[in-house]
Amino acid sequence: MQVQTTRFGPLETLDLPDDAALLFPDGLPGFEQHSAFALVEDRTYLPFCWLQSLADPNVRFLMVDPAVVDPDYHPTVTGSDADALALEAGDAFRVYAILVARDDLRTATANLKAPVLVNWPRKLGRQVILMDDRYGLRHPLVPADSAAPSRGELRADACSS
Amino acid sequence: MLVLTRRPGEAILIGPDVEVVVLSADPQQVRLGIRAPREVAVLRRELLQQVQTENRHAATPAPLAMTAALASLRHEGRL
C-alpha cells in the first residue's frame, strides 16, 4: 500500500506491505480522531520506526524499541487496555515508545509512561498509560552520563520487518 | 457538572457499575477508592492531559540529521 508521510519534513510516498496497516480504535491521546495508521519500518533506521497516520501525512510519531532506553522495560497489560487490544493472558504484543526529538536525536526523550502496544496478528494498536510509577513521560534516549555502558546485542524484534 | 459533598466513608454510584468511595480527606488531599469493571478506564485527568501534550510535541518532523545521529549512536555502542 502507498502511504504519504512528512517524517523528514518534505512529503514523500512510501510503498509499504499491506500488513503494515494498524487500527487504533481510540486513536492516540491528543489525536483521538486518527484511527488508521501504518507502521513504517525501515532497516536503515532500526531500532527506530514510525507510526504514520493514514489520514494526514503530517501526523506521525517517531518510535523506538524501549529496550534501547531500559533493557528491563516489560510493561504488563490488563483490564480495559487488554480488552481493547483483544489480548488474552499470555498473548505476546509489541511495545514501542514514542520519542520527542527536537533538533537532535541524541537529546530525544522516550515516553515510557505511555507506550504504544500492538497486537500484531490482529493489527490492533493502543497507547496505554501505565499505572507503574517507575516510568515517566521523558526518559532520555541517551543517558546523561558519558560513562554509560555499551548496549551490546541490539534487540531489534520490536522494530524489525 | 454535578456537585456533591461527601464525608470520608461515603460513596457515589456512577451508572450501574461504578462506585467512588471517599476513603479519607484532609486539607491537602482526598483519597478515593474506585470500584469499576475492567473495561472501564480510570485515570488521573492530568495524566491524560500530559500524554496528549507529549504526543503533540512528538508529532513533528524527525531531525534531518537522523542518519548521522544514528551512525554515531551505533558507533558508541548505545544502540
PDB file of C-alpha atoms in Angstrom:
ATOM      1  CA  MET A   1       0.000   0.000   0.000  1.00  0.00           C
ATOM      2  CA  GLN A   2       1.103   3.546  -0.620  1.00  0.00           C
ATOM      3  CA  VAL A   3       1.474   5.847   2.361  1.00  0.00           C
ATOM      4  CA  GLN A   4       2.225   9.535   2.363  1.00  0.00           C
ATOM      5  CA  THR A   5       4.441  10.920   5.102  1.00  0.00           C
ATOM      6  CA  THR A   6       6.338  14.027   6.096  1.00  0.00           C
ATOM      7  CA  ARG A   7       8.537  12.124   8.521  1.00  0.00           C
ATOM      8  CA  PHE A   8      11.614  14.103   7.476  1.00  0.00           C
ATOM      9  CA  GLY A   9       9.787  17.295   6.558  1.00  0.00           C
ATOM     10  CA  PRO A  10       9.137  17.083   2.799  1.00  0.00           C
ATOM     11  CA  LEU A  11       6.209  14.990   1.590  1.00  0.00           C
ATOM     12  CA  GLU A  12       7.228  11.515   0.450  1.00  0.00           C
ATOM     13  CA  THR A  13       5.244   8.496  -0.696  1.00  0.00           C
ATOM     14  CA  LEU A  14       6.245   5.132   0.705  1.00  0.00           C
ATOM     15  CA  ASP A  15       5.472   1.658  -0.581  1.00  0.00           C
ATOM     16  CA  LEU A  16       4.625  -0.438   2.426  1.00  0.00           C
ATOM     17  CA  PRO A  17       3.454  -4.034   2.803  1.00  0.00           C
ATOM     18  CA  ASP A  18      -0.302  -4.286   3.320  1.00  0.00           C
ATOM     19  CA  ASP A  19       0.244  -5.849   6.720  1.00  0.00           C
ATOM     20  CA  ALA A  20       1.745  -2.593   7.968  1.00  0.00           C
ATOM     21  CA  ALA A  21      -1.771  -1.150   8.420  1.00  0.00           C
ATOM     22  CA  LEU A  22      -2.934  -0.902  12.029  1.00  0.00           C
ATOM     23  CA  LEU A  23      -6.185   0.113  13.655  1.00  0.00           C
ATOM     24  CA  PHE A  24      -6.088   2.242  16.780  1.00  0.00           C
ATOM     25  CA  PRO A  25      -9.804   2.267  17.699  1.00  0.00           C
ATOM     26  CA  ASP A  26      -9.396   5.117  20.194  1.00  0.00           C
ATOM     27  CA  GLY A  27      -6.711   6.982  18.273  1.00  0.00           C
ATOM     28  CA  LEU A  28      -3.894   8.353  20.406  1.00  0.00           C
ATOM     29  CA  PRO A  29      -4.228  10.870  23.243  1.00  0.00           C
ATOM     30  CA  GLY A  30      -4.271  14.253  21.531  1.00  0.00           C
ATOM     31  CA  PHE A  31      -5.098  12.576  18.190  1.00  0.00           C
ATOM     32  CA  GLU A  32      -8.307  10.788  19.043  1.00  0.00           C
ATOM     33  CA  GLN A  33      -9.711  11.191  15.524  1.00  0.00           C
ATOM     34  CA  HIS A  34      -6.871   9.250  13.909  1.00  0.00           C
ATOM     35  CA  SER A  35      -7.594   5.537  13.933  1.00  0.00           C
ATOM     36  CA  ALA A  36      -5.858   4.222  10.806  1.00  0.00           C
ATOM     37  CA  PHE A  37      -2.073   4.077  10.997  1.00  0.00           C
ATOM     38  CA  ALA A  38       0.806   2.393   9.240  1.00  0.00           C
ATOM     39  CA  LEU A  39       3.906   1.083  10.951  1.00  0.00           C
ATOM     40  CA  VAL A  40       6.811   2.370   8.916  1.00  0.00           C
ATOM     41  CA  GLU A  41       9.813   0.141   9.463  1.00  0.00           C
ATOM     42  CA  ASP A  42      12.982   0.712   7.510  1.00  0.00           C
ATOM     43  CA  ARG A  43      16.157  -1.261   8.206  1.00  0.00           C
ATOM     44  CA  THR A  44      18.167   1.900   7.752  1.00  0.00           C
ATOM     45  CA  TYR A  45      16.686   3.423  10.878  1.00  0.00           C
ATOM     46  CA  LEU A  46      16.344   0.470  13.225  1.00  0.00           C
ATOM     47  CA  PRO A  47      15.705   0.396  16.189  1.00  0.00           C
ATOM     48  CA  PHE A  48      13.620   3.434  15.269  1.00  0.00           C
ATOM     49  CA  CYS A  49      10.418   3.309  13.284  1.00  0.00           C
ATOM     50  CA  TRP A  50       7.375   5.485  12.699  1.00  0.00           C
ATOM     51  CA  LEU A  51       3.695   5.332  13.406  1.00  0.00           C
ATOM     52  CA  GLN A  52       2.149   7.182  10.472  1.00  0.00           C
ATOM     53  CA  SER A  53      -1.457   8.328  10.361  1.00  0.00           C
ATOM     54  CA  LEU A  54      -3.126   7.326   7.098  1.00  0.00           C
ATOM     55  CA  ALA A  55      -5.443  10.342   7.376  1.00  0.00           C
ATOM     56  CA  ASP A  56      -2.736  13.018   7.457  1.00  0.00           C
ATOM     57  CA  PRO A  57       0.887  12.820   6.261  1.00  0.00           C
ATOM     58  CA  ASN A  58       1.826  15.354   8.953  1.00  0.00           C
ATOM     59  CA  VAL A  59       0.662  13.181  11.828  1.00  0.00           C
ATOM     60  CA  ARG A  60       3.452  10.724  12.537  1.00  0.00           C
ATOM     61  CA  PHE A  61       5.366   9.603  15.545  1.00  0.00           C
ATOM     62  CA  LEU A  62       8.975   8.513  15.723  1.00  0.00           C
ATOM     63  CA  MET A  63       9.167   5.458  17.943  1.00  0.00           C
ATOM     64  CA  VAL A  64      11.909   3.324  19.388  1.00  0.00           C
ATOM     65  CA  ASP A  65      12.229  -0.136  20.881  1.00  0.00           C
ATOM     66  CA  PRO A  66      12.019   0.744  24.621  1.00  0.00           C
ATOM     67  CA  ALA A  67      14.719  -1.834  25.395  1.00  0.00           C
ATOM     68  CA  VAL A  68      17.189   0.697  23.967  1.00  0.00           C
ATOM     69  CA  VAL A  69      16.231   3.075  26.781  1.00  0.00           C
ATOM     70  CA  ASP A  70      15.683   0.469  29.510  1.00  0.00           C
ATOM     71  CA  PRO A  71      16.530  -3.182  28.873  1.00  0.00           C
ATOM     72  CA  ASP A  72      14.320  -4.184  31.829  1.00  0.00           C
ATOM     73  CA  TYR A  73      11.217  -2.486  30.497  1.00  0.00           C
ATOM     74  CA  HIS A  74       8.419  -5.068  30.384  1.00  0.00           C
ATOM     75  CA  PRO A  75       5.034  -3.401  30.815  1.00  0.00           C
ATOM     76  CA  THR A  76       2.056  -5.559  31.615  1.00  0.00           C
ATOM     77  CA  VAL A  77      -1.365  -5.001  30.104  1.00  0.00           C
ATOM     78  CA  THR A  78      -4.587  -5.636  31.954  1.00  0.00           C
ATOM     79  CA  GLY A  79      -8.184  -4.581  32.127  1.00  0.00           C
ATOM     80  CA  SER A  80      -9.693  -2.301  29.538  1.00  0.00           C
ATOM     81  CA  ASP A  81      -6.356  -1.958  27.732  1.00  0.00           C
ATOM     82  CA  ALA A  82      -6.002  -5.713  27.246  1.00  0.00           C
ATOM     83  CA  ASP A  83      -9.614  -5.911  26.112  1.00  0.00           C
ATOM     84  CA  ALA A  84      -9.171  -3.055  23.653  1.00  0.00           C
ATOM     85  CA  LEU A  85      -6.173  -4.867  22.175  1.00  0.00           C
ATOM     86  CA  ALA A  86      -8.003  -8.224  22.091  1.00  0.00           C
ATOM     87  CA  LEU A  87      -5.194  -9.681  24.166  1.00  0.00           C
ATOM     88  CA  GLU A  88      -5.722 -12.761  26.292  1.00  0.00           C
ATOM     89  CA  ALA A  89      -3.478 -13.612  29.219  1.00  0.00           C
ATOM     90  CA  GLY A  90      -0.150 -14.837  27.881  1.00  0.00           C
ATOM     91  CA  ASP A  91      -0.527 -13.318  24.398  1.00  0.00           C
ATOM     92  CA  ALA A  92       2.552 -11.577  23.028  1.00  0.00           C
ATOM     93  CA  PHE A  93       2.386  -7.952  21.945  1.00  0.00           C
ATOM     94  CA  ARG A  94       4.806  -5.440  20.510  1.00  0.00           C
ATOM     95  CA  VAL A  95       5.917  -2.447  22.558  1.00  0.00           C
ATOM     96  CA  TYR A  96       7.176   0.885  21.263  1.00  0.00           C
ATOM     97  CA  ALA A  97       7.974   4.193  22.944  1.00  0.00           C
ATOM     98  CA  ILE A  98       7.101   7.455  21.222  1.00  0.00           C
ATOM     99  CA  LEU A  99      10.018   9.859  21.046  1.00  0.00           C
ATOM    100  CA  VAL A 100      10.077  13.609  21.315  1.00  0.00           C
ATOM    101  CA  ALA A 101      13.084  14.834  19.380  1.00  0.00           C
ATOM    102  CA  ARG A 102      13.603  18.476  18.555  1.00  0.00           C
ATOM    103  CA  ASP A 103      16.840  19.319  16.800  1.00  0.00           C
ATOM    104  CA  ASP A 104      18.950  16.318  17.683  1.00  0.00           C
ATOM    105  CA  LEU A 105      18.141  12.644  18.010  1.00  0.00           C
ATOM    106  CA  ARG A 106      20.735  12.413  20.786  1.00  0.00           C
ATOM    107  CA  THR A 107      18.642  14.668  23.041  1.00  0.00           C
ATOM    108  CA  ALA A 108      15.386  12.852  22.309  1.00  0.00           C
ATOM    109  CA  THR A 109      13.217  11.595  25.154  1.00  0.00           C
ATOM    110  CA  ALA A 110      11.115   8.442  25.158  1.00  0.00           C
ATOM    111  CA  ASN A 111       7.663   8.207  26.691  1.00  0.00           C
ATOM    112  CA  LEU A 112       7.869   5.083  28.830  1.00  0.00           C
ATOM    113  CA  LYS A 113       4.826   6.076  30.858  1.00  0.00           C
ATOM    114  CA  ALA A 114       2.545   5.631  27.860  1.00  0.00           C
ATOM    115  CA  PRO A 115       3.921   3.024  25.459  1.00  0.00           C
ATOM    116  CA  VAL A 116       2.320   2.117  22.170  1.00  0.00           C
ATOM    117  CA  LEU A 117       1.283  -1.508  22.263  1.00  0.00           C
ATOM    118  CA  VAL A 118       0.414  -3.515  19.176  1.00  0.00           C
ATOM    119  CA  ASN A 119      -1.392  -6.815  18.851  1.00  0.00           C
ATOM    120  CA  TRP A 120       0.449  -7.586  15.631  1.00  0.00           C
ATOM    121  CA  PRO A 121      -1.545 -10.623  14.431  1.00  0.00           C
ATOM    122  CA  ARG A 122      -4.806  -8.705  14.946  1.00  0.00           C
ATOM    123  CA  LYS A 123      -3.418  -5.401  13.618  1.00  0.00           C
ATOM    124  CA  LEU A 124      -4.715  -3.541  16.678  1.00  0.00           C
ATOM    125  CA  GLY A 125      -2.866  -0.791  18.491  1.00  0.00           C
ATOM    126  CA  ARG A 126      -3.307   1.354  21.545  1.00  0.00           C
ATOM    127  CA  GLN A 127      -1.272   3.837  23.526  1.00  0.00           C
ATOM    128  CA  VAL A 128      -1.577   2.622  27.095  1.00  0.00           C
ATOM    129  CA  ILE A 129      -0.935   4.795  30.144  1.00  0.00           C
ATOM    130  CA  LEU A 130       0.838   2.665  32.717  1.00  0.00           C
ATOM    131  CA  MET A 131      -0.031   2.838  36.390  1.00  0.00           C
ATOM    132  CA  ASP A 132       3.579   1.968  37.236  1.00  0.00           C
ATOM    133  CA  ASP A 133       5.229   4.967  38.890  1.00  0.00           C
ATOM    134  CA  ARG A 134       8.733   3.881  37.885  1.00  0.00           C
ATOM    135  CA  TYR A 135       8.261   5.232  34.390  1.00  0.00           C
ATOM    136  CA  GLY A 136       7.937   8.803  33.224  1.00  0.00           C
ATOM    137  CA  LEU A 137       6.965  10.678  30.125  1.00  0.00           C
ATOM    138  CA  ARG A 138      10.500  11.700  29.207  1.00  0.00           C
ATOM    139  CA  HIS A 139      13.292   9.190  29.561  1.00  0.00           C
ATOM    140  CA  PRO A 140      16.464  10.367  27.805  1.00  0.00           C
ATOM    141  CA  LEU A 141      17.284   8.243  24.798  1.00  0.00           C
ATOM    142  CA  VAL A 142      20.965   8.730  25.553  1.00  0.00           C
ATOM    143  CA  PRO A 143      21.892   8.707  29.262  1.00  0.00           C
ATOM    144  CA  ALA A 144      23.314  11.979  30.501  1.00  0.00           C
ATOM    145  CA  ASP A 145      26.456  10.367  31.890  1.00  0.00           C
ATOM    146  CA  SER A 146      29.153   9.804  29.311  1.00  0.00           C
ATOM    147  CA  ALA A 147      30.297   6.597  31.008  1.00  0.00           C
ATOM    148  CA  ALA A 148      27.147   4.677  30.026  1.00  0.00           C
ATOM    149  CA  PRO A 149      27.914   1.015  29.238  1.00  0.00           C
ATOM    150  CA  SER A 150      27.568  -0.271  25.699  1.00  0.00           C
ATOM    151  CA  ARG A 151      24.156  -1.771  24.916  1.00  0.00           C
ATOM    152  CA  GLY A 152      25.627  -4.941  23.469  1.00  0.00           C
ATOM    153  CA  GLU A 153      23.344  -7.002  21.228  1.00  0.00           C
ATOM    154  CA  LEU A 154      20.669  -4.884  19.652  1.00  0.00           C
ATOM    155  CA  ARG A 155      17.143  -6.068  20.415  1.00  0.00           C
ATOM    156  CA  ALA A 156      15.507  -5.433  17.109  1.00  0.00           C
ATOM    157  CA  ASP A 157      12.387  -7.566  17.430  1.00  0.00           C
ATOM    158  CA  ALA A 158      10.120  -4.596  18.199  1.00  0.00           C
ATOM    159  CA  CYS A 159      11.016  -2.619  15.099  1.00  0.00           C
ATOM    160  CA  SER A 160      12.028  -5.383  12.704  1.00  0.00           C
ATOM    161  CA  SER A 161      10.403  -6.032   9.395  1.00  0.00           C
TER     162      SER A 161
ATOM    163  CA  MET B   1     -21.130  19.328  36.429  1.00  0.00           C
ATOM    164  CA  LEU B   2     -22.944  17.572  39.251  1.00  0.00           C
ATOM    165  CA  VAL B   3     -21.504  18.702  42.597  1.00  0.00           C
ATOM    166  CA  LEU B   4     -21.909  16.505  45.642  1.00  0.00           C
ATOM    167  CA  THR B   5     -20.484  16.784  49.110  1.00  0.00           C
ATOM    168  CA  ARG B   6     -19.253  13.590  50.747  1.00  0.00           C
ATOM    169  CA  ARG B   7     -17.642  12.687  54.036  1.00  0.00           C
ATOM    170  CA  PRO B   8     -14.986  10.001  54.435  1.00  0.00           C
ATOM    171  CA  GLY B   9     -16.651   6.628  54.276  1.00  0.00           C
ATOM    172  CA  GLU B  10     -19.407   7.818  51.970  1.00  0.00           C
ATOM    173  CA  ALA B  11     -19.688   6.788  48.340  1.00  0.00           C
ATOM    174  CA  ILE B  12     -21.110   7.808  44.980  1.00  0.00           C
ATOM    175  CA  LEU B  13     -22.569   5.489  42.352  1.00  0.00           C
ATOM    176  CA  ILE B  14     -21.970   6.357  38.687  1.00  0.00           C
ATOM    177  CA  GLY B  15     -24.124   4.303  36.342  1.00  0.00           C
ATOM    178  CA  PRO B  16     -24.835   0.716  37.310  1.00  0.00           C
ATOM    179  CA  ASP B  17     -21.207  -0.347  37.500  1.00  0.00           C
ATOM    180  CA  VAL B  18     -19.011   2.348  39.014  1.00  0.00           C
ATOM    181  CA  GLU B  19     -18.629   3.266  42.659  1.00  0.00           C
ATOM    182  CA  VAL B  20     -16.413   6.008  44.059  1.00  0.00           C
ATOM    183  CA  VAL B  21     -15.718   5.865  47.779  1.00  0.00           C
ATOM    184  CA  VAL B  22     -14.174   8.704  49.787  1.00  0.00           C
ATOM    185  CA  LEU B  23     -11.631   6.887  51.939  1.00  0.00           C
ATOM    186  CA  SER B  24     -10.122   9.861  53.711  1.00  0.00           C
ATOM    187  CA  ALA B  25      -9.863  13.605  53.346  1.00  0.00           C
ATOM    188  CA  ASP B  26      -7.612  16.304  54.751  1.00  0.00           C
ATOM    189  CA  PRO B  27      -6.978  19.905  53.699  1.00  0.00           C
ATOM    190  CA  GLN B  28      -4.301  18.793  51.212  1.00  0.00           C
ATOM    191  CA  GLN B  29      -5.805  15.769  49.548  1.00  0.00           C
ATOM    192  CA  VAL B  30      -8.645  13.319  49.233  1.00  0.00           C
ATOM    193  CA  ARG B  31      -8.130   9.557  48.924  1.00  0.00           C
ATOM    194  CA  LEU B  32     -10.663   7.921  46.674  1.00  0.00           C
ATOM    195  CA  GLY B  33     -11.388   4.265  46.098  1.00  0.00           C
ATOM    196  CA  ILE B  34     -12.833   3.289  42.714  1.00  0.00           C
ATOM    197  CA  ARG B  35     -14.767   0.113  42.016  1.00  0.00           C
ATOM    198  CA  ALA B  36     -15.330  -0.346  38.297  1.00  0.00           C
ATOM    199  CA  PRO B  37     -15.443  -3.201  35.797  1.00  0.00           C
ATOM    200  CA  ARG B  38     -12.206  -3.987  33.995  1.00  0.00           C
ATOM    201  CA  GLU B  39     -13.470  -2.445  30.755  1.00  0.00           C
ATOM    202  CA  VAL B  40     -13.853   0.999  32.327  1.00  0.00           C
ATOM    203  CA  ALA B  41     -10.629   3.008  32.216  1.00  0.00           C
ATOM    204  CA  VAL B  42      -9.899   5.049  35.326  1.00  0.00           C
ATOM    205  CA  LEU B  43      -7.220   7.693  35.006  1.00  0.00           C
ATOM    206  CA  ARG B  44      -5.963  10.790  36.807  1.00  0.00           C
ATOM    207  CA  ARG B  45      -7.030  13.570  34.495  1.00  0.00           C
ATOM    208  CA  GLU B  46      -3.734  15.420  34.444  1.00  0.00           C
ATOM    209  CA  LEU B  47      -2.000  12.251  33.324  1.00  0.00           C
ATOM    210  CA  LEU B  48      -4.127  12.009  30.185  1.00  0.00           C
ATOM    211  CA  GLN B  49      -3.516  15.706  29.508  1.00  0.00           C
ATOM    212  CA  GLN B  50       0.223  15.227  29.934  1.00  0.00           C
ATOM    213  CA  VAL B  51       0.243  12.363  27.453  1.00  0.00           C
ATOM    214  CA  GLN B  52      -1.814  14.417  24.993  1.00  0.00           C
ATOM    215  CA  THR B  53       0.695  17.258  25.261  1.00  0.00           C
ATOM    216  CA  GLU B  54       3.663  14.950  24.896  1.00  0.00           C
ATOM    217  CA  ASN B  55       2.123  13.379  21.776  1.00  0.00           C
ATOM    218  CA  ARG B  56       1.574  16.806  20.238  1.00  0.00           C
ATOM    219  CA  HIS B  57       5.250  17.597  20.806  1.00  0.00           C
ATOM    220  CA  ALA B  58       6.159  14.251  19.268  1.00  0.00           C
ATOM    221  CA  ALA B  59       4.231  14.736  16.012  1.00  0.00           C
ATOM    222  CA  THR B  60       6.812  16.967  14.360  1.00  0.00           C
ATOM    223  CA  PRO B  61       9.334  16.233  11.601  1.00  0.00           C
ATOM    224  CA  ALA B  62      12.185  13.983  12.662  1.00  0.00           C
ATOM    225  CA  PRO B  63      15.563  15.695  12.832  1.00  0.00           C
ATOM    226  CA  LEU B  64      17.059  15.775   9.375  1.00  0.00           C
ATOM    227  CA  ALA B  65      20.449  14.650  10.641  1.00  0.00           C
ATOM    228  CA  MET B  66      18.913  11.369  11.723  1.00  0.00           C
ATOM    229  CA  THR B  67      21.214   9.143   9.694  1.00  0.00           C
ATOM    230  CA  ALA B  68      24.298  10.825  11.108  1.00  0.00           C
ATOM    231  CA  ALA B  69      22.934  10.714  14.673  1.00  0.00           C
ATOM    232  CA  LEU B  70      22.100   7.019  14.251  1.00  0.00           C
ATOM    233  CA  ALA B  71      25.591   6.282  12.969  1.00  0.00           C
ATOM    234  CA  SER B  72      27.250   7.999  15.915  1.00  0.00           C
ATOM    235  CA  LEU B  73      24.945   6.289  18.434  1.00  0.00           C
ATOM    236  CA  ARG B  74      25.721   2.902  16.895  1.00  0.00           C
ATOM    237  CA  HIS B  75      29.432   3.696  16.886  1.00  0.00           C
ATOM    238  CA  GLU B  76      29.233   4.473  20.615  1.00  0.00           C
ATOM    239  CA  GLY B  77      27.526   1.149  21.239  1.00  0.00           C
ATOM    240  CA  ARG B  78      24.416   2.848  22.558  1.00  0.00           C
ATOM    241  CA  LEU B  79      22.095   1.058  20.150  1.00  0.00           C
TER     242      LEU B  79
END
